Structures are given as structure tokens and as C-alpha cells.
mmCIF file of C-alpha atoms in Angstrom:
data_model
loop_
_atom_site.group_PDB
_atom_site.id
_atom_site.type_symbol
_atom_site.label_atom_id
_atom_site.label_comp_id
_atom_site.label_asym_id
_atom_site.label_seq_id
_atom_site.Cartn_x
_atom_site.Cartn_y
_atom_site.Cartn_z
ATOM 1 C CA GLY A 644 -16.011 25.551 40.302
ATOM 2 C CA ASP A 645 -17.548 26.974 43.455
ATOM 3 C CA VAL A 646 -18.692 30.485 42.485
ATOM 4 C CA GLY A 647 -20.460 31.382 45.721
ATOM 5 C CA SER A 648 -21.084 29.948 49.159
ATOM 6 C CA ILE A 649 -21.988 30.633 52.770
ATOM 7 C CA LYS A 650 -20.099 28.499 55.294
ATOM 8 C CA VAL A 651 -19.815 28.149 59.052
ATOM 9 C CA ILE A 652 -16.256 27.176 59.917
ATOM 10 C CA SER A 653 -14.264 26.528 63.066
ATOM 11 C CA ASN A 654 -11.780 29.317 63.713
ATOM 12 C CA ASN A 655 -9.625 27.580 66.332
ATOM 13 C CA SER A 656 -8.053 24.219 66.989
ATOM 14 C CA THR A 657 -10.593 23.152 69.644
ATOM 15 C CA GLY A 658 -13.646 23.727 67.435
ATOM 16 C CA SER A 659 -15.292 25.850 70.136
ATOM 17 C CA ALA A 660 -15.424 29.110 68.133
ATOM 18 C CA TYR A 661 -17.018 29.557 64.727
ATOM 19 C CA ASP A 662 -16.996 32.130 61.924
ATOM 20 C CA MET A 663 -19.447 32.590 59.074
ATOM 21 C CA THR A 664 -17.894 33.236 55.651
ATOM 22 C CA PHE A 665 -19.499 34.499 52.458
ATOM 23 C CA SER A 666 -17.684 33.735 49.219
ATOM 24 C CA THR A 667 -18.526 35.303 45.864
ATOM 25 C CA SER A 668 -17.125 35.445 42.350
ATOM 26 C CA ASP A 669 -17.327 37.983 39.546
ATOM 27 C CA THR A 670 -16.396 35.300 36.986
ATOM 28 C CA ALA A 671 -17.186 31.636 36.519
ATOM 29 C CA THR A 672 -14.046 30.639 38.417
ATOM 30 C CA THR A 673 -13.572 29.507 42.003
ATOM 31 C CA GLY A 674 -15.205 31.795 44.562
ATOM 32 C CA ARG A 675 -13.220 33.912 47.008
ATOM 33 C CA GLU A 676 -14.032 34.975 50.532
ATOM 34 C CA ALA A 677 -15.691 38.402 50.424
ATOM 35 C CA LEU A 678 -17.062 38.748 53.959
ATOM 36 C CA ARG A 679 -16.421 37.073 57.308
ATOM 37 C CA ILE A 680 -18.399 37.473 60.507
ATOM 38 C CA ALA A 681 -16.229 36.204 63.330
ATOM 39 C CA GLY A 682 -17.627 34.293 66.284
ATOM 40 C CA ASP A 683 -16.998 37.334 68.492
ATOM 41 C CA GLY A 684 -19.015 39.625 66.161
ATOM 42 C CA ARG A 685 -16.137 41.320 64.330
ATOM 43 C CA VAL A 686 -16.669 41.793 60.579
ATOM 44 C CA ASN A 687 -14.053 41.569 57.805
ATOM 45 C CA ILE A 688 -14.951 42.761 54.305
ATOM 46 C CA ALA A 689 -12.539 41.799 51.488
ATOM 47 C CA ASN A 690 -9.878 41.136 54.129
ATOM 48 C CA THR A 691 -8.799 37.546 53.653
ATOM 49 C CA THR A 692 -5.818 37.666 56.027
ATOM 50 C CA GLY A 693 -8.108 36.956 58.961
ATOM 51 C CA THR A 694 -6.656 39.811 61.011
ATOM 52 C CA ASN A 695 -9.072 42.390 62.323
ATOM 53 C CA ASP A 696 -8.052 45.079 64.780
ATOM 54 C CA GLY A 697 -11.536 46.565 65.059
ATOM 55 C CA GLN A 698 -15.181 45.659 65.105
ATOM 56 C CA LEU A 699 -15.275 46.351 61.331
ATOM 57 C CA HIS A 700 -12.291 45.950 58.991
ATOM 58 C CA ILE A 701 -12.735 46.895 55.322
ATOM 59 C CA LEU A 702 -9.939 46.325 52.829
ATOM 60 C CA SER A 703 -10.120 48.195 49.537
ATOM 61 C CA ALA A 704 -9.446 45.352 47.127
ATOM 62 C CA ALA A 705 -8.793 47.522 44.079
ATOM 63 C CA THR A 706 -6.400 50.413 43.467
ATOM 64 C CA GLY A 707 -8.286 53.682 43.151
ATOM 65 C CA ARG A 708 -11.400 52.359 44.894
ATOM 66 C CA SER A 709 -12.604 53.796 48.200
ATOM 67 C CA ALA A 710 -12.777 51.286 51.038
ATOM 68 C CA LEU A 711 -15.973 52.851 52.375
ATOM 69 C CA VAL A 712 -18.521 55.182 50.811
ATOM 70 C CA VAL A 713 -21.272 56.687 52.925
ATOM 71 C CA GLU A 714 -23.827 58.453 50.753
ATOM 72 C CA SER A 715 -26.776 60.570 51.834
ATOM 73 C CA PRO A 716 -29.714 60.921 49.468
ATOM 74 C CA SER A 717 -30.717 64.329 48.135
ATOM 75 C CA GLY A 718 -32.797 66.225 50.676
ATOM 76 C CA ASN A 719 -31.309 64.378 53.648
ATOM 77 C CA SER A 720 -30.412 66.717 56.516
ATOM 78 C CA VAL A 721 -29.283 64.192 59.127
ATOM 79 C CA ASN A 722 -25.756 63.034 59.888
ATOM 80 C CA SER A 723 -24.051 60.806 57.328
ATOM 81 C CA ILE A 724 -21.817 59.439 60.078
ATOM 82 C CA GLU A 725 -22.318 59.903 63.814
ATOM 83 C CA PHE A 726 -19.750 59.114 66.501
ATOM 84 C CA GLN A 727 -21.097 58.212 69.929
ATOM 85 C CA TYR A 728 -19.642 57.688 73.364
ATOM 86 C CA ASP A 729 -21.766 55.849 75.916
ATOM 87 C CA GLY A 730 -24.896 56.362 73.802
ATOM 88 C CA SER A 731 -24.492 60.124 73.240
ATOM 89 C CA ALA A 732 -23.390 61.851 70.039
ATOM 90 C CA VAL A 733 -19.886 63.317 70.345
ATOM 91 C CA GLY A 734 -19.224 64.116 66.702
ATOM 92 C CA PHE A 735 -20.575 63.761 63.216
ATOM 93 C CA VAL A 736 -20.077 64.226 59.497
ATOM 94 C CA ARG A 737 -22.989 65.878 57.728
ATOM 95 C CA ASN A 738 -23.468 66.424 53.986
ATOM 96 C CA THR A 739 -26.425 68.464 52.770
ATOM 97 C CA ALA A 740 -27.262 70.280 49.556
ATOM 98 C CA SER A 741 -25.800 73.512 50.965
ATOM 99 C CA VAL A 742 -22.944 72.496 53.300
ATOM 100 C CA ASN A 743 -20.485 69.716 54.210
ATOM 101 C CA TYR A 744 -19.025 69.698 57.684
ATOM 102 C CA ILE A 745 -17.361 67.710 60.399
ATOM 103 C CA ALA A 746 -18.303 68.533 63.975
ATOM 104 C CA ILE A 747 -17.006 67.578 67.374
ATOM 105 C CA THR A 748 -19.854 68.325 69.712
ATOM 106 C CA GLU A 749 -19.657 70.057 73.058
ATOM 107 C CA ARG A 750 -19.464 67.775 76.089
ATOM 108 C CA ASP A 751 -19.413 68.264 79.841
ATOM 109 C CA LEU A 752 -16.052 66.691 80.656
ATOM 110 C CA GLY A 753 -15.888 68.027 84.222
ATOM 111 C CA ASP A 754 -13.828 70.689 85.985
ATOM 112 C CA ASN A 755 -10.322 71.503 84.768
ATOM 113 C CA LYS A 756 -10.485 69.219 81.726
ATOM 114 C CA GLN A 757 -9.501 70.319 78.224
ATOM 115 C CA GLY A 758 -12.195 70.597 75.590
ATOM 116 C CA SER A 759 -12.437 68.545 72.424
ATOM 117 C CA THR A 760 -9.212 68.160 70.464
ATOM 118 C CA VAL A 761 -8.348 67.643 66.816
ATOM 119 C CA PHE A 762 -4.926 66.057 66.347
ATOM 120 C CA VAL A 763 -2.919 66.402 63.135
ATOM 121 C CA GLY A 764 0.374 64.508 63.307
ATOM 122 C CA ARG A 765 3.673 65.560 61.780
ATOM 123 C CA ASN A 766 5.772 63.923 59.078
ATOM 124 C CA SER A 767 8.346 62.300 61.365
ATOM 125 C CA HIS A 768 10.680 61.258 58.531
ATOM 126 C CA THR A 769 14.325 61.480 59.639
ATOM 127 C CA GLY A 770 15.993 61.077 56.241
ATOM 128 C CA GLY A 771 17.871 63.789 54.355
ATOM 129 C CA VAL A 772 15.393 66.563 55.255
ATOM 130 C CA GLU A 773 14.122 67.411 58.710
ATOM 131 C CA ALA A 774 10.618 66.411 59.800
ATOM 132 C CA ALA A 775 7.690 68.574 58.659
ATOM 133 C CA PRO A 776 4.798 69.847 60.781
ATOM 134 C CA GLY A 777 1.244 68.592 60.463
ATOM 135 C CA SER A 778 -1.080 71.152 58.927
ATOM 136 C CA ILE A 779 -4.705 71.979 58.312
ATOM 137 C CA MET A 780 -5.570 72.989 54.750
ATOM 138 C CA LEU A 781 -8.235 75.594 54.080
ATOM 139 C CA GLU A 782 -9.235 76.358 50.512
ATOM 140 C CA SER A 783 -9.991 80.027 49.752
ATOM 141 C CA ALA A 784 -12.889 81.170 47.563
ATOM 142 C CA ASP A 785 -10.541 81.412 44.553
ATOM 143 C CA GLY A 786 -9.350 77.812 45.004
ATOM 144 C CA GLN A 787 -6.001 78.687 46.650
ATOM 145 C CA ASP A 788 -4.729 76.147 49.204
ATOM 146 C CA ASN A 789 -3.778 77.757 52.526
ATOM 147 C CA TYR A 790 -2.249 75.944 55.489
ATOM 148 C CA ILE A 791 -2.219 76.531 59.242
ATOM 149 C CA TYR A 792 0.663 74.887 61.086
ATOM 150 C CA HIS A 793 2.787 75.128 64.242
ATOM 151 C CA ASP A 794 6.497 75.775 63.681
ATOM 152 C CA ASN A 795 9.583 74.886 65.773
ATOM 153 C CA SER A 796 9.697 78.356 67.373
ATOM 154 C CA ASP A 797 6.297 77.680 69.002
ATOM 155 C CA VAL A 798 4.449 80.008 66.627
ATOM 156 C CA VAL A 799 1.248 79.168 64.753
ATOM 157 C CA ARG A 800 1.697 80.254 61.149
ATOM 158 C CA THR A 801 -0.220 80.334 57.886
ATOM 159 C CA ILE A 802 1.159 79.792 54.428
ATOM 160 C CA GLY A 803 -0.447 79.908 50.972
ATOM 161 C CA GLY A 804 0.450 77.592 48.126
ATOM 162 C CA ASP A 805 2.428 74.456 48.888
ATOM 163 C CA PRO A 806 1.969 72.697 52.234
ATOM 164 C CA PRO A 807 4.661 73.204 54.904
ATOM 165 C CA SER A 808 7.799 71.137 54.395
ATOM 166 C CA GLY A 809 10.766 70.415 56.631
ATOM 167 C CA SER A 810 12.217 73.868 55.951
ATOM 168 C CA SER A 811 9.023 75.582 57.183
ATOM 169 C CA GLY A 812 9.359 73.935 60.584
ATOM 170 C CA SER A 813 12.090 76.450 61.497
ATOM 171 C CA PRO A 814 11.462 80.002 62.784
ATOM 172 C CA THR A 815 12.407 81.597 59.456
ATOM 173 C CA VAL A 816 9.875 80.679 56.812
ATOM 174 C CA ALA A 817 10.672 81.410 53.174
#
């Protein structure tokens, strides 16, 4: 069978738009589509449904396998991932031999505008237990998990051990 190919195919009924597909196989059986570059420049990797909500869509094809790994070589002190807006860095992930961090850089957003924001959503489940707040986990030097969260009484709280649940969203925290 066909164990690998590169094809240019029409992606609409009029034949005016084309995609390029790359098919591979890890056995001697029929190849499968592994990568598609759409006519508009969007890229699908291991996503054979044809849907792509972004410029790059990566589907982890195997359970327990990361969809994307970005690795910096030893001795590298530049950003592993950099986020830009209009050509300027606005945030980054950096991994070095001595520190790992995520940064949202300072920006001049104009008068009376809020600064950068990190959003952590809540568990909005409405089943048998009330919804639970989003939280930020910080690990202490002894390996203890500690959480910062905002409760229903409009108070920012911390808790050690288990993450906040529905019961910790109320003003009285056990």
C-alpha cells in the first residue's frame, strides 16, 4: 500500500483553493495524513478532521503524549516561547539551568487602563456540589502544595494541602 505521500488537493467544490497534505506510516500499511498546510496558510498536525480554529492546530494522537514539546538546549538563556503583539514581545516562557518562569511583560497601555492580567477560571459545575473557585498553586520548599484563591465573600485566601473545592468557595473555610 501507499506508505507515504505528498499531495496537493482541492479543498472546495470549485477547485479554486488547494491544500498540501503529507501522509506517513509507521508500518507497511496504508499511509495516513500526518500534516496538512491549508491554502490559507493554516497548519494541521495529526488532525485529520480538517477543522482548524487557529493558525496552528496540533492534535496529540496518543494517550499520554504531549501535543507540543518546546525544548531549549543546555546553556540556552533565551526565551523558549515568546508571545508578541504587533511585533513587540508581551510575554514569554523561559527555561534555563537555574530557573523556569513565565512572564507577562510591562506595556504602555495608555491612561486609565488596567495592567496585564492573568485569568484563572472557576469550576462552573452545577451538579450535586457548588462550583469551586479557580486557584493558583505554589509549591513550598518542602514540596507542600499551597493555593491562592478568591472566595464567595470577596476575600483572597490561601490554603495548604488539597486545592479549593466547592465548600471552600463560602466565607467559612474548613
